[in-house]
Short mmCIF file of C-alpha atoms in Angstrom, two decimals:
data_model
loop_
_atom_site.label_atom_id
_atom_site.label_comp_id
_atom_site.label_asym_id
_atom_site.label_seq_id
_atom_site.Cartn_x
_atom_site.Cartn_y
_atom_site.Cartn_z
CA MET A 1050 0.06 0.16 -0.12
CA ILE A 1051 1.33 3.49 -1.17
CA ASP A 1052 1.84 6.14 1.71
CA GLN A 1053 -0.88 9.01 1.39
CA PRO A 1054 0.78 11.50 -0.81
CA SER A 1055 1.78 15.34 0.70
CA VAL A 1056 -0.03 16.99 -2.54
CA PRO A 1057 -3.84 16.03 -2.55
CA VAL A 1058 -5.03 14.51 -6.03
CA VAL A 1059 -8.20 16.03 -7.65
CA MET A 1060 -9.72 14.06 -10.46
CA THR A 1061 -11.56 16.55 -12.97
CA LEU A 1062 -13.70 15.26 -15.98
CA ALA A 1063 -14.23 17.68 -18.35
CA GLY A 1064 -13.93 18.72 -21.90
CA ASN A 1065 -10.91 20.19 -23.89
CA ASP A 1066 -11.10 23.82 -24.97
CA PRO A 1067 -8.45 24.80 -27.37
CA THR A 1068 -8.05 28.35 -26.05
CA GLY A 1069 -7.28 27.08 -22.82
CA GLY A 1070 -9.72 29.27 -21.37
CA ALA A 1071 -12.38 26.84 -20.29
CA GLY A 1072 -12.77 23.12 -19.55
CA ILE A 1073 -9.78 20.82 -18.84
CA GLN A 1074 -7.21 23.55 -18.66
CA ALA A 1075 -8.76 25.83 -16.53
CA ASP A 1076 -9.60 23.14 -13.88
CA ILE A 1077 -5.74 21.94 -14.35
CA GLU A 1078 -4.68 25.70 -13.56
CA SER A 1079 -7.26 26.17 -10.66
CA ILE A 1080 -6.39 22.75 -9.03
CA ILE A 1081 -2.45 23.53 -9.08
CA SER A 1082 -3.36 27.16 -7.88
CA MET A 1083 -4.70 25.58 -4.72
CA GLY A 1084 -1.91 23.15 -3.86
CA CYS A 1085 -3.34 20.08 -5.41
CA HIS A 1086 -2.22 17.72 -8.11
CA PRO A 1087 -4.75 17.50 -10.94
CA ALA A 1088 -5.74 14.08 -12.51
CA PRO A 1089 -7.45 15.34 -15.92
CA VAL A 1090 -10.13 12.77 -17.43
CA ILE A 1091 -11.07 14.06 -20.96
CA THR A 1092 -14.95 13.86 -21.61
CA ALA A 1093 -15.33 15.98 -25.26
CA ILE A 1094 -13.80 17.49 -27.57
CA THR A 1095 -14.41 20.97 -28.31
CA VAL A 1096 -14.31 23.29 -31.27
CA GLN A 1097 -14.12 26.64 -30.02
CA ASP A 1098 -12.35 30.21 -29.44
CA THR A 1099 -13.04 32.91 -27.11
CA THR A 1100 -16.51 33.90 -29.11
CA ASP A 1101 -18.17 30.80 -29.27
CA VAL A 1102 -18.46 27.01 -29.08
CA MET A 1103 -18.76 25.96 -33.07
CA GLY A 1104 -19.27 22.12 -32.30
CA PHE A 1105 -18.20 19.30 -29.96
CA ALA A 1106 -17.82 15.40 -29.80
CA PRO A 1107 -18.53 13.48 -26.77
CA LEU A 1108 -15.86 10.69 -25.95
CA ASP A 1109 -16.90 6.95 -25.83
CA PRO A 1110 -18.21 6.66 -22.40
CA GLU A 1111 -15.82 3.50 -22.21
CA LEU A 1112 -12.98 5.63 -22.38
CA ILE A 1113 -13.95 8.11 -20.04
CA ILE A 1114 -14.62 5.34 -17.47
CA GLN A 1115 -11.05 3.44 -18.63
CA GLN A 1116 -9.40 6.97 -18.04
CA ALA A 1117 -10.66 7.56 -14.64
CA ARG A 1118 -10.33 3.97 -13.48
CA ALA A 1119 -6.79 4.00 -14.40
CA VAL A 1120 -6.15 6.77 -11.98
CA LEU A 1121 -8.31 5.72 -8.94
CA GLU A 1122 -7.02 2.42 -8.83
CA ASP A 1123 -3.33 3.85 -8.90
CA MET A 1124 -4.01 7.26 -6.99
CA PRO A 1125 -5.45 8.22 -3.65
CA VAL A 1126 -8.15 10.78 -5.23
CA ALA A 1127 -9.28 12.95 -2.45
CA ALA A 1128 -11.83 14.48 -4.74
CA ILE A 1129 -13.89 14.75 -8.03
CA LYS A 1130 -15.06 17.48 -10.46
CA VAL A 1131 -17.28 17.01 -13.07
CA GLY A 1132 -17.86 19.58 -15.71
CA LEU A 1133 -19.10 19.08 -19.21
CA LEU A 1134 -20.19 15.52 -20.06
CA GLY A 1135 -21.78 16.27 -23.41
CA SER A 1136 -24.01 13.15 -23.85
CA ILE A 1137 -26.61 10.99 -21.95
CA GLU A 1138 -24.18 7.98 -22.27
CA ALA A 1139 -21.67 10.01 -20.51
CA VAL A 1140 -23.96 10.89 -17.63
CA GLN A 1141 -24.70 7.18 -17.20
CA ALA A 1142 -20.89 6.40 -17.25
CA VAL A 1143 -20.25 9.12 -14.38
CA HIS A 1144 -22.90 7.81 -12.55
CA THR A 1145 -21.56 4.42 -12.39
CA LEU A 1146 -18.44 5.54 -11.75
CA LEU A 1147 -19.36 7.61 -8.79
CA GLY A 1148 -21.57 5.02 -7.12
CA ASP A 1149 -18.26 3.03 -6.43
CA TYR A 1150 -16.41 5.90 -4.96
CA PRO A 1151 -19.24 7.12 -2.63
CA ASP A 1152 -17.28 8.44 -0.10
CA LEU A 1153 -15.33 11.02 -2.23
CA PRO A 1154 -16.67 14.69 -2.30
CA VAL A 1155 -17.82 15.58 -5.53
CA VAL A 1156 -18.33 19.14 -6.75
CA LEU A 1157 -20.60 19.18 -10.22
CA ASP A 1158 -20.75 22.13 -12.52
CA PRO A 1159 -23.57 21.65 -14.80
CA VAL A 1160 -22.08 22.74 -18.08
CA LEU A 1161 -25.51 23.49 -20.33
CA ALA A 1162 -24.46 25.95 -22.85
CA SER A 1163 -21.38 27.98 -23.87
CA GLY A 1164 -20.61 31.67 -22.59
CA SER A 1165 -22.71 32.99 -25.96
CA GLY A 1166 -25.44 30.48 -25.30
CA THR A 1167 -24.97 27.74 -27.69
CA ALA A 1168 -26.88 24.39 -26.32
CA LEU A 1169 -24.15 21.91 -24.71
CA ALA A 1170 -26.85 19.76 -23.35
CA ASP A 1171 -30.25 18.27 -24.37
CA GLU A 1172 -33.11 17.55 -22.00
CA GLU A 1173 -32.40 13.82 -21.57
CA ILE A 1174 -28.63 15.18 -20.28
CA LEU A 1175 -30.50 17.65 -18.05
CA ASP A 1176 -32.38 14.97 -16.34
CA GLY A 1177 -29.56 12.68 -16.04
CA ILE A 1178 -27.88 15.25 -14.05
CA LEU A 1179 -30.83 15.44 -11.60
CA THR A 1180 -31.44 12.06 -11.39
CA LEU A 1181 -28.18 10.01 -11.80
CA LEU A 1182 -25.42 12.66 -10.79
CA ALA A 1183 -27.03 14.82 -8.14
CA PRO A 1184 -27.74 11.90 -5.58
CA PHE A 1185 -23.62 11.75 -5.31
CA THR A 1186 -22.92 15.46 -5.63
CA THR A 1187 -21.19 17.36 -2.37
CA LEU A 1188 -21.75 20.56 -3.95
CA MET A 1189 -23.51 21.78 -7.51
CA THR A 1190 -22.45 25.19 -8.42
CA PRO A 1191 -24.90 26.18 -11.30
CA ASN A 1192 -25.11 29.74 -12.48
CA SER A 1193 -28.54 31.35 -12.25
CA LEU A 1194 -29.29 30.42 -15.78
CA GLU A 1195 -28.34 26.93 -15.39
CA ALA A 1196 -30.55 26.80 -11.94
CA ARG A 1197 -33.54 27.99 -13.78
CA ALA A 1198 -33.05 25.29 -16.55
CA LEU A 1199 -32.34 22.42 -14.34
CA THR A 1200 -35.50 23.18 -12.40
CA VAL A 1201 -38.03 24.56 -14.88
CA GLY A 1202 -41.25 25.92 -12.83
CA SER A 1203 -39.24 27.20 -9.99
CA ASP A 1204 -40.00 30.72 -9.54
CA THR A 1205 -37.09 32.21 -7.83
CA LEU A 1206 -33.79 31.20 -7.25
CA ASP A 1207 -34.45 30.17 -3.51
CA ALA A 1208 -36.95 27.57 -5.22
CA CYS A 1209 -34.21 26.65 -7.61
CA ALA A 1210 -31.70 25.81 -4.86
CA MET A 1211 -34.39 23.94 -3.00
CA SER A 1212 -35.69 21.89 -5.91
CA LEU A 1213 -31.85 20.88 -6.65
CA LEU A 1214 -31.22 20.11 -2.77
CA ASP A 1215 -34.14 17.64 -3.01
CA GLN A 1216 -32.53 15.76 -5.57
CA GLY A 1217 -29.87 14.84 -3.09
CA THR A 1218 -27.32 17.04 -3.68
CA GLU A 1219 -25.98 18.37 -0.64
CA TYR A 1220 -25.03 21.73 -1.28
CA VAL A 1221 -25.87 24.17 -3.75
CA LEU A 1222 -23.88 27.23 -4.71
CA ILE A 1223 -25.62 29.42 -7.23
CA THR A 1224 -23.55 32.32 -8.89
CA GLY A 1225 -25.36 35.52 -9.70
CA THR A 1226 -22.86 37.04 -12.66
CA HIS A 1227 -25.88 36.78 -15.08
CA GLU A 1228 -28.47 38.55 -12.77
CA LYS A 1229 -28.95 42.34 -13.44
CA THR A 1230 -27.63 43.59 -10.08
CA GLY A 1231 -25.09 46.42 -9.51
CA LYS A 1232 -22.89 43.59 -7.34
CA VAL A 1233 -22.71 39.82 -7.99
CA HIS A 1234 -24.65 37.73 -5.45
CA ASN A 1235 -23.11 34.31 -5.02
CA THR A 1236 -25.67 32.30 -2.77
CA LEU A 1237 -24.56 28.91 -1.09
CA TYR A 1238 -27.26 26.57 0.05
CA GLY A 1239 -27.88 23.59 2.13
CA ASN A 1240 -29.92 21.81 5.08
CA HIS A 1241 -32.66 23.35 2.88
CA ARG A 1242 -32.23 26.69 3.56
CA ARG A 1243 -29.99 29.58 2.67
CA LEU A 1244 -26.72 29.37 4.24
CA ASP A 1245 -24.99 32.46 3.29
CA THR A 1246 -24.30 35.05 0.27
CA PHE A 1247 -21.17 36.13 -0.87
CA THR A 1248 -21.14 39.44 -2.65
CA VAL A 1249 -18.36 40.80 -5.01
CA ASP A 1250 -17.62 43.91 -6.86
CA ARG A 1251 -19.22 43.04 -10.76
CA LEU A 1252 -16.33 43.42 -13.30
CA GLU A 1253 -16.60 44.90 -16.52
CA GLY A 1254 -16.48 42.30 -19.67
CA ASP A 1255 -17.26 38.94 -20.21
CA PHE A 1256 -14.87 36.03 -19.03
CA HIS A 1257 -14.34 32.53 -20.50
CA GLY A 1258 -13.90 29.70 -17.62
CA SER A 1259 -15.11 31.46 -14.56
CA GLY A 1260 -17.59 28.73 -13.61
CA CYS A 1261 -14.62 25.71 -14.15
CA THR A 1262 -12.41 27.95 -12.56
CA LEU A 1263 -14.65 28.19 -9.36
CA SER A 1264 -15.86 24.55 -9.28
CA SER A 1265 -12.29 23.11 -9.78
CA ALA A 1266 -10.83 25.69 -6.93
CA ILE A 1267 -13.62 24.46 -4.77
CA ALA A 1268 -13.25 20.72 -5.39
CA ALA A 1269 -9.34 21.42 -4.62
CA LEU A 1270 -10.19 22.76 -1.00
CA LEU A 1271 -12.45 19.82 -0.45
CA ALA A 1272 -9.71 17.55 -1.10
CA GLN A 1273 -7.29 19.31 1.67
CA GLY A 1274 -10.61 18.73 4.14
CA THR A 1275 -11.72 22.31 4.04
CA VAL A 1276 -15.43 22.67 5.23
CA PRO A 1277 -17.78 23.42 2.14
CA SER A 1278 -18.56 27.11 3.39
CA ALA A 1279 -15.18 28.15 3.71
CA ALA A 1280 -14.07 26.20 0.42
CA VAL A 1281 -16.74 28.09 -1.15
CA HIS A 1282 -15.69 31.27 0.27
CA GLU A 1283 -12.10 30.95 -0.83
CA GLY A 1284 -12.61 29.39 -4.06
CA LEU A 1285 -14.92 32.78 -5.02
CA ASN A 1286 -12.17 34.91 -3.57
CA TYR A 1287 -9.64 32.86 -5.89
CA THR A 1288 -11.83 33.26 -8.89
CA TRP A 1289 -12.79 36.67 -8.57
CA ASN A 1290 -9.01 37.59 -8.35
CA THR A 1291 -8.45 35.38 -11.52
CA LEU A 1292 -11.11 37.41 -13.29
CA ARG A 1293 -9.71 40.77 -12.01
CA HIS A 1294 -6.21 40.06 -13.74
CA ALA A 1295 -7.50 38.31 -16.74
CA HIS A 1296 -6.22 38.84 -20.19
CA ARG A 1297 -7.94 39.38 -23.41
CA LEU A 1298 -5.95 37.25 -25.73
CA GLY A 1299 -8.51 36.39 -28.23
CA MET A 1300 -11.53 38.86 -30.15
CA GLY A 1301 -14.30 37.62 -27.56
CA GLN A 1302 -14.42 36.94 -24.02
CA LYS A 1303 -11.32 37.66 -21.57
CA ILE A 1304 -9.39 34.39 -20.13
CA PRO A 1305 -9.16 34.20 -16.33
CA ASN A 1306 -5.62 34.64 -15.16
CA ARG A 1307 -5.53 31.54 -12.80
CA LEU A 1308 -1.77 32.11 -12.13
CA PHE A 1309 -2.11 35.56 -11.16
CA TRP A 1310 -0.89 34.92 -7.81
CA ALA A 1311 2.61 34.19 -9.49
CA GLY A 1312 3.05 37.62 -10.99
CA GLU A 1313 5.11 40.43 -8.96
CA SER A 1314 2.48 43.11 -9.61
CA VAL A 1315 -0.25 41.24 -7.33
CA GLU A 1316 2.16 40.71 -4.65
CA GLY A 1317 0.38 40.91 -0.98
CA HIS A 1318 -2.82 41.46 -2.68
CA SER A 1319 -5.36 38.94 -1.59
CA GLY A 1320 -8.58 40.52 -3.06
CA ASP A 1321 -10.35 40.19 0.65
CA GLU A 1322 -10.98 43.74 0.79
CA THR A 1323 -13.43 43.47 -1.89
CA HIS A 1324 -15.57 40.11 -1.09
CA HIS A 1325 -17.83 40.36 1.41
CA ALA A 1326 -20.16 38.03 2.98
CA ASP A 1327 -23.82 39.61 3.95
#
């Protein structure tokens, strides 16, 4: 039996984005930034730039499972992050995988559309997320649009969160960047109630990969034993700073600078003064 490594291993199941802004690269950079080792499992190949997704091809679900099992049987994975799956067969495969490792914390980022609105999931996938994956999920991190799409008929975001909790996920974090509010309000729910609201200044522009950044950062913190509320707070603060230092590398959305902490120009700045809990 191998010794427990000093660096926790976080598995991420996500699609490849050739811009490096979202998907598997976003996860890798965020997990490393949180002090963990990423174990990336590719679920889909996408064709996209910083403006939109032009196409994607889900991987054979058997290949997804084989990738994951090869790592899980070799390394002591401490947490799993799930992102873009792209097919109901992939959802079913991940359901089987999570059922075999029910004690691992799971962060589920329900990627339903691109930043410009191009659909990446159909009704069958939405239903699969709710019925097959939510019961194994520690924390689900939908934005407000995704929360409404997953809970059709819910008239408020609070009601959306309650519906998702009823599906079996332990916690729900609904992010508020898509809402028409002066500041961004990110709300954490659990135990069938609203637990906390984290408010940050709204930044100018649109960003590519912020949801991936947030969910994988939180997964890495959970892998280190951080309690969910603290992991959410720290993950939100980290993500806000990656956006504050984002680069415009293409003609569309800015790409978060997930390695902002390595730059001398931001030495000593944590961003805590702009991140408040209500």
